[in-house]
Amino acid sequence: MARVAFIGLGRMGHGMAGRYLDAGYSVAVWNRSRAKADDLIARGARWSTSPADAAIDADAVVTMVADDDASRAVWLGPDGAAATMRVGTIAIECSTVSRDHALRLSRELNARGVIYLDCPVTGLPDAAASGKLTLLVGADAADLERARPYLTPIGSTIRHFGPVGAGTVYKLINNLLGAMQIAGLAEGLAIAEQAGLDMNLVLEAIQGGVVASPQVLRHAPRMIARNFADASFTAALRHKDAAYTLQLAEQLLGERPVMAQAAVDAYARAKAAMPDEDEGRMIELVSRPKATS
Ligand code: NAP
């Protein structure tokens, strides 16, 4: 039976780890806070005392944590997975990290004989729990083929963008575009509200017009109704993604692009006010209290 170590059981990782159990893999799990593992343990996962413990005897180690710092800790920290991974083991980093971090991590793990793929994902937690994520892979083609049995349980689509780092580049521009659309939508809707427009009609026009991306279509009704009950992606995580993309843009384009900078600024404000809230709530920061007559 193939053995997977899964590290990071947040909104996304919890469902992804469950997919390996569904598929009949032997699964070892670790999360910084243990309670999130309870139901996976009840389903047959082995609780591990550290990422290093989880990685002992694993054929593949998959991580889904918040950011560069968390990724560094779980792979390369004192109790990190790299400490116990065998030569030829596959490392699959699904977290959204910076390209610099992905490249550094790849070098560190390759030096220990470990195969590395960057594999950030698109899709919400419900897609993670049902194995319907899109996987954005950066890897040698031969390494991707070796890793494929560990990718198919979690992803319904695999897009191979090129060598290590390429999957992360695409993920970062994808999330920058999302940040711009959501921040722009919040401002547009706030203007319409303040001008006294019928917001049902505004929504109907957006849904039937040409400016609406799937991201806009998802967030417009939630923002208008101020209904953020199904929180899936936080302001802090989107800010992290936009900031990593701005850093990458500066390296590649030689300047700070104004649109990326604006997205980072909008999300910095949202992160300061509501770090762990759904990102759609940023409309509350730009709208004004309704005038009373
Ligand atoms: P989340 O629910 O906030 O989970 C974050 C995970 O990272 C938790 O397991 C957390 O552990 C762990 N973590 C944070 N800091 C850590 C540290 N210093 N050391 C060890 N573990 C640490 O976030 P999420 O929504 O699942 O997102 C996870 C990753 O997927 C992020 O990179 C995000 O950008 C990306 N992503 C998210 C979505 C989405 O819709 N949510 C979609 C695509 C990609 P604790 O449980 O102990 O806090």
Coordinates of C-alpha atoms and ligand atoms in Angstrom, one line a residue:
M1 CA 0.0 0.0 0.0
A2 CA 1.4 3.4 -1.0
R3 CA 2.3 5.5 2.0
V4 CA 1.6 9.3 2.1
A5 CA 2.5 11.8 4.8
F6 CA 0.1 14.7 4.8
I7 CA 1.1 17.9 6.7
G8 CA -1.3 20.9 7.3
L9 CA -4.9 20.1 8.0
G10 CA -6.5 23.6 7.5
R11 CA -9.5 24.4 5.3
M12 CA -7.8 22.9 2.3
G13 CA -5.5 20.3 3.7
H14 CA -8.0 18.5 5.8
G15 CA -10.2 17.6 2.8
M16 CA -7.1 16.7 0.7
A17 CA -5.8 14.3 3.4
G18 CA -9.2 12.7 3.5
R19 CA -8.9 12.0 -0.3
Y20 CA -5.9 9.8 0.3
L21 CA -7.8 7.8 2.9
D22 CA -10.7 7.4 0.5
A23 CA -8.3 6.2 -2.2
G24 CA -7.0 3.5 0.1
Y25 CA -3.5 4.9 0.8
S26 CA -1.8 4.5 4.1
V27 CA -1.8 8.0 5.6
A28 CA 0.2 9.7 8.3
V29 CA -0.9 13.2 9.3
W30 CA 0.5 16.1 11.2
N31 CA -1.0 19.5 12.0
R32 CA 0.3 22.2 14.3
S33 CA -3.0 22.0 16.2
R34 CA -3.9 18.4 16.7
A35 CA -7.7 18.7 17.0
K36 CA -8.1 19.1 13.3
A37 CA -6.8 15.6 12.8
D38 CA -9.3 13.8 15.1
D39 CA -11.8 12.7 12.5
L40 CA -9.0 11.7 10.1
I41 CA -7.5 9.5 12.8
A42 CA -10.9 8.0 13.4
R43 CA -11.0 7.1 9.7
G44 CA -7.6 5.3 9.9
A45 CA -4.9 8.0 9.6
R46 CA -1.8 7.7 11.8
W47 CA -1.2 10.7 14.0
S48 CA 2.4 11.8 13.9
T49 CA 4.3 13.8 16.6
S50 CA 6.0 16.0 14.0
P51 CA 6.5 16.4 10.2
A52 CA 9.6 14.3 10.6
D53 CA 7.7 11.5 12.3
A54 CA 5.0 11.6 9.6
A55 CA 7.7 11.4 6.8
I56 CA 9.3 8.2 8.2
D57 CA 8.8 5.5 5.6
A58 CA 6.6 7.7 3.5
D59 CA 6.7 7.3 -0.3
A60 CA 5.4 10.8 -0.8
V61 CA 5.1 13.8 1.6
V62 CA 2.4 16.4 0.7
T63 CA 2.1 19.7 2.5
M64 CA -0.7 22.3 2.6
V65 CA 0.2 25.1 5.0
A66 CA -0.2 28.9 5.0
D67 CA 2.9 30.5 3.6
D68 CA 6.7 30.5 3.2
D69 CA 7.4 30.5 6.9
A70 CA 5.1 27.6 7.6
S71 CA 6.4 25.7 4.6
R72 CA 10.0 26.2 5.7
A73 CA 9.2 25.0 9.2
V74 CA 7.4 21.8 8.1
W75 CA 10.0 20.8 5.5
L76 CA 13.3 22.1 6.9
G77 CA 12.7 23.0 10.6
P78 CA 14.4 20.9 13.4
D79 CA 11.5 18.4 13.2
G80 CA 10.8 19.0 9.5
A81 CA 9.9 16.3 7.1
A82 CA 13.3 16.5 5.3
A83 CA 15.0 15.1 8.4
T84 CA 13.6 11.6 7.8
M85 CA 12.8 11.5 4.1
R86 CA 14.6 8.7 2.2
V87 CA 16.4 9.2 -1.0
G88 CA 13.9 9.0 -3.9
T89 CA 10.9 10.0 -1.8
I90 CA 8.6 12.5 -3.5
A91 CA 8.0 16.0 -1.9
I92 CA 4.8 17.7 -3.1
E93 CA 4.4 21.3 -1.9
C94 CA 0.7 22.3 -2.5
S95 CA 0.8 25.5 -0.3
T96 CA 0.9 28.8 -2.2
V97 CA 4.4 30.0 -1.5
S98 CA 6.7 32.6 -3.2
R99 CA 8.7 31.5 -6.2
D100 CA 12.0 32.2 -4.4
H101 CA 10.9 29.9 -1.6
A102 CA 9.8 27.1 -4.0
L103 CA 13.2 27.3 -5.8
R104 CA 15.2 27.3 -2.5
L105 CA 13.2 24.4 -1.1
S106 CA 13.7 22.4 -4.3
R107 CA 17.4 22.9 -4.1
E108 CA 17.5 21.9 -0.4
L109 CA 15.5 18.8 -0.9
N110 CA 17.2 17.8 -4.2
A111 CA 20.5 18.0 -2.3
R112 CA 19.2 15.3 0.0
G113 CA 18.1 13.1 -2.9
V114 CA 14.4 14.0 -2.6
I115 CA 12.3 14.6 -5.7
Y116 CA 10.5 18.0 -5.5
L117 CA 7.4 19.3 -7.3
D118 CA 5.7 22.6 -6.7
C119 CA 2.0 21.9 -6.9
P120 CA -0.1 24.8 -5.8
V121 CA -3.8 24.4 -6.4
T122 CA -6.9 26.3 -7.5
G123 CA -10.4 25.4 -6.1
L124 CA -12.2 26.0 -2.9
P125 CA -12.3 23.8 0.2
D126 CA -15.3 21.9 -1.2
A127 CA -13.2 21.0 -4.3
A128 CA -10.3 19.9 -2.0
A129 CA -12.6 17.5 -0.1
S130 CA -14.0 16.0 -3.3
G131 CA -10.7 15.6 -5.2
K132 CA -11.6 18.2 -7.8
L133 CA -8.8 20.6 -7.4
T134 CA -6.8 21.9 -10.4
L135 CA -3.1 21.2 -9.7
L136 CA -0.6 23.7 -11.1
V137 CA 2.6 21.8 -11.4
G138 CA 6.2 22.9 -11.8
A139 CA 8.5 19.8 -12.1
D140 CA 10.7 17.8 -14.5
A141 CA 8.4 15.7 -16.7
A142 CA 9.8 12.4 -15.4
D143 CA 9.3 13.5 -11.8
L144 CA 5.7 14.4 -12.6
E145 CA 5.1 10.9 -13.9
R146 CA 6.6 9.4 -10.8
A147 CA 4.4 11.7 -8.6
R148 CA 1.2 11.2 -10.6
P149 CA -0.2 8.4 -8.3
Y150 CA 0.0 10.9 -5.5
L151 CA -1.7 13.7 -7.5
T152 CA -4.7 12.0 -8.9
P153 CA -6.5 11.5 -5.6
I154 CA -6.5 15.2 -4.9
G155 CA -6.8 16.8 -8.4
S156 CA -9.2 16.3 -11.3
T157 CA -7.0 18.5 -13.6
I158 CA -3.2 18.6 -13.7
R159 CA -1.6 21.5 -15.6
H160 CA 2.1 21.1 -16.0
F161 CA 3.6 24.6 -16.5
G162 CA 7.3 23.6 -16.8
P163 CA 10.2 23.1 -14.4
V164 CA 10.1 23.6 -10.7
G165 CA 8.8 27.1 -9.9
A166 CA 6.6 27.4 -13.0
G167 CA 3.5 26.1 -11.2
T168 CA 4.0 28.7 -8.5
V169 CA 4.4 31.5 -11.0
Y170 CA 1.0 30.6 -12.6
K171 CA -0.6 30.3 -9.2
L172 CA 0.6 33.7 -8.1
I173 CA -0.6 35.5 -11.3
N174 CA -3.9 33.7 -11.0
N175 CA -4.4 34.9 -7.4
L176 CA -3.2 38.4 -8.2
L177 CA -5.9 38.6 -10.9
G178 CA -8.4 37.4 -8.3
A179 CA -7.3 40.0 -5.8
M180 CA -7.7 42.8 -8.4
Q181 CA -11.2 41.6 -9.3
I182 CA -12.5 41.2 -5.8
A183 CA -11.0 44.5 -4.6
G184 CA -12.4 46.3 -7.7
L185 CA -15.8 44.7 -7.3
A186 CA -16.0 45.9 -3.6
E187 CA -15.3 49.4 -4.7
G188 CA -17.7 49.3 -7.7
L189 CA -20.5 47.9 -5.6
A190 CA -19.9 50.4 -2.8
I191 CA -20.1 53.3 -5.4
A192 CA -23.4 51.9 -6.7
E193 CA -24.9 51.5 -3.2
Q194 CA -23.9 55.1 -2.2
A195 CA -25.4 56.4 -5.4
G196 CA -28.7 54.8 -4.4
L197 CA -29.0 52.3 -7.3
D198 CA -31.3 49.3 -7.0
M199 CA -28.8 46.6 -6.1
N200 CA -30.9 43.8 -7.4
L201 CA -30.8 45.5 -10.8
V202 CA -27.0 46.0 -10.4
L203 CA -26.6 42.3 -9.7
E204 CA -28.7 41.3 -12.6
A205 CA -26.7 43.6 -14.9
I206 CA -23.4 42.3 -13.6
Q207 CA -24.6 38.7 -14.1
G208 CA -25.7 39.4 -17.7
G209 CA -22.9 41.7 -18.7
V210 CA -19.4 41.2 -20.0
V211 CA -17.3 42.3 -17.0
A212 CA -18.1 39.4 -14.7
S213 CA -15.5 36.7 -14.3
P214 CA -16.4 33.6 -12.2
Q215 CA -14.7 35.3 -9.3
V216 CA -17.0 38.4 -9.7
L217 CA -20.0 36.2 -10.2
R218 CA -19.3 34.4 -7.0
H219 CA -18.6 37.4 -4.8
A220 CA -21.1 40.0 -6.2
P221 CA -24.3 38.4 -4.5
R222 CA -22.4 37.7 -1.3
M223 CA -21.1 41.3 -1.1
I224 CA -24.4 42.8 -1.9
A225 CA -26.2 40.7 0.7
R226 CA -23.2 41.0 3.2
N227 CA -23.5 37.3 3.5
F228 CA -20.1 35.7 4.2
A229 CA -21.3 32.6 6.0
D230 CA -19.4 30.2 3.8
A231 CA -15.9 31.7 4.5
S232 CA -13.4 29.9 2.4
F233 CA -10.4 32.2 1.7
T234 CA -9.2 34.8 4.1
A235 CA -8.0 38.3 3.6
A236 CA -4.6 37.4 5.1
L237 CA -4.0 34.6 2.7
R238 CA -5.0 36.6 -0.4
H239 CA -2.7 39.5 0.9
K240 CA 0.1 37.0 1.1
D241 CA -0.4 35.8 -2.4
A242 CA -0.6 39.4 -3.8
A243 CA 2.5 40.4 -1.9
Y244 CA 4.5 37.4 -3.2
T245 CA 3.3 38.2 -6.8
L246 CA 4.4 41.9 -6.4
Q247 CA 7.8 40.7 -5.3
L248 CA 8.0 38.4 -8.3
A249 CA 6.8 41.2 -10.6
E250 CA 9.6 43.5 -9.4
Q251 CA 12.2 40.8 -10.1
L252 CA 10.9 40.0 -13.6
L253 CA 9.6 43.4 -14.8
G254 CA 12.2 45.6 -13.0
E255 CA 9.5 47.9 -11.5
R256 CA 6.6 47.8 -9.1
P257 CA 3.5 47.4 -11.3
V258 CA 0.8 49.8 -10.3
M259 CA -2.1 47.3 -10.4
A260 CA -0.3 44.7 -8.4
Q261 CA 0.7 47.4 -5.9
A262 CA -2.9 48.6 -5.6
A263 CA -4.1 45.0 -4.9
V264 CA -1.5 44.6 -2.2
D265 CA -2.5 47.9 -0.7
A266 CA -6.3 47.0 -0.7
Y267 CA -5.6 43.7 0.9
A268 CA -3.2 45.1 3.4
R269 CA -6.1 47.2 4.7
A270 CA -8.4 44.1 4.7
K271 CA -5.7 42.0 6.5
A272 CA -5.2 44.7 9.2
A273 CA -9.0 44.9 9.8
M274 CA -10.1 41.3 9.4
P275 CA -7.2 38.9 8.8
D276 CA -9.1 35.7 9.3
E277 CA -12.4 36.8 7.8
D278 CA -13.6 35.9 4.3
E279 CA -12.0 38.2 1.8
G280 CA -15.4 39.3 0.4
R281 CA -15.9 41.3 3.6
M282 CA -13.5 43.9 2.3
I283 CA -16.6 45.7 0.9
E284 CA -17.3 46.8 4.5
L285 CA -14.1 48.8 4.4
V286 CA -14.9 50.8 1.4
S287 CA -18.7 51.3 1.8
R288 CA -20.1 54.1 3.9
P289 CA -22.9 53.6 6.5
K290 CA -26.3 54.0 4.8
A291 CA -27.6 57.6 5.1
T292 CA -30.6 57.9 7.4
S293 CA -33.4 60.3 6.4
Ligands
NAP1 P1 -5.9 27.6 6.7 O1 -7.2 27.0 6.9 O2 -5.6 28.9 7.4 O3 -4.8 26.5 7.1 C1 -3.5 26.9 7.2 C2 -2.7 25.7 7.7 O4 -1.3 26.1 7.8 C3 -3.1 25.1 9.0 O5 -2.9 23.7 9.0 C4 -2.1 25.7 10.0 O6 -2.0 25.0 11.2 C5 -0.9 25.7 9.1 N1 0.2 26.6 9.6 C6 0.1 28.0 9.6 N2 1.3 28.5 10.1 C7 2.1 27.4 10.4 C8 3.4 27.3 11.0 N3 4.1 28.3 11.2 N4 3.9 26.0 11.1 C9 3.1 24.9 10.8 N5 1.9 25.0 10.3 C10 1.4 26.2 10.1 O7 -5.6 27.9 5.2 P2 -6.1 27.2 3.9 O8 -7.3 28.0 3.3 O9 -6.3 25.7 4.1 O10 -4.9 27.5 2.9 C11 -3.7 26.6 2.9 C12 -2.9 27.0 1.7 O11 -3.7 26.8 0.5 C13 -2.4 28.5 1.6 O12 -1.2 28.5 1.1 C14 -3.5 29.1 0.7 O13 -3.0 30.2 0.1 C15 -3.7 27.9 -0.3 N6 -5.0 27.9 -0.9 C16 -6.2 28.1 -0.3 C17 -7.4 28.1 -0.9 C18 -8.8 28.3 -0.2 O14 -9.8 28.5 -0.9 N7 -8.8 28.4 1.1 C19 -7.5 27.8 -2.3 C20 -6.3 27.5 -2.9 C21 -5.1 27.6 -2.3 P3 -3.1 25.3 12.4 O15 -4.3 24.5 12.0 O16 -2.4 24.8 13.6 O17 -3.3 26.8 12.4

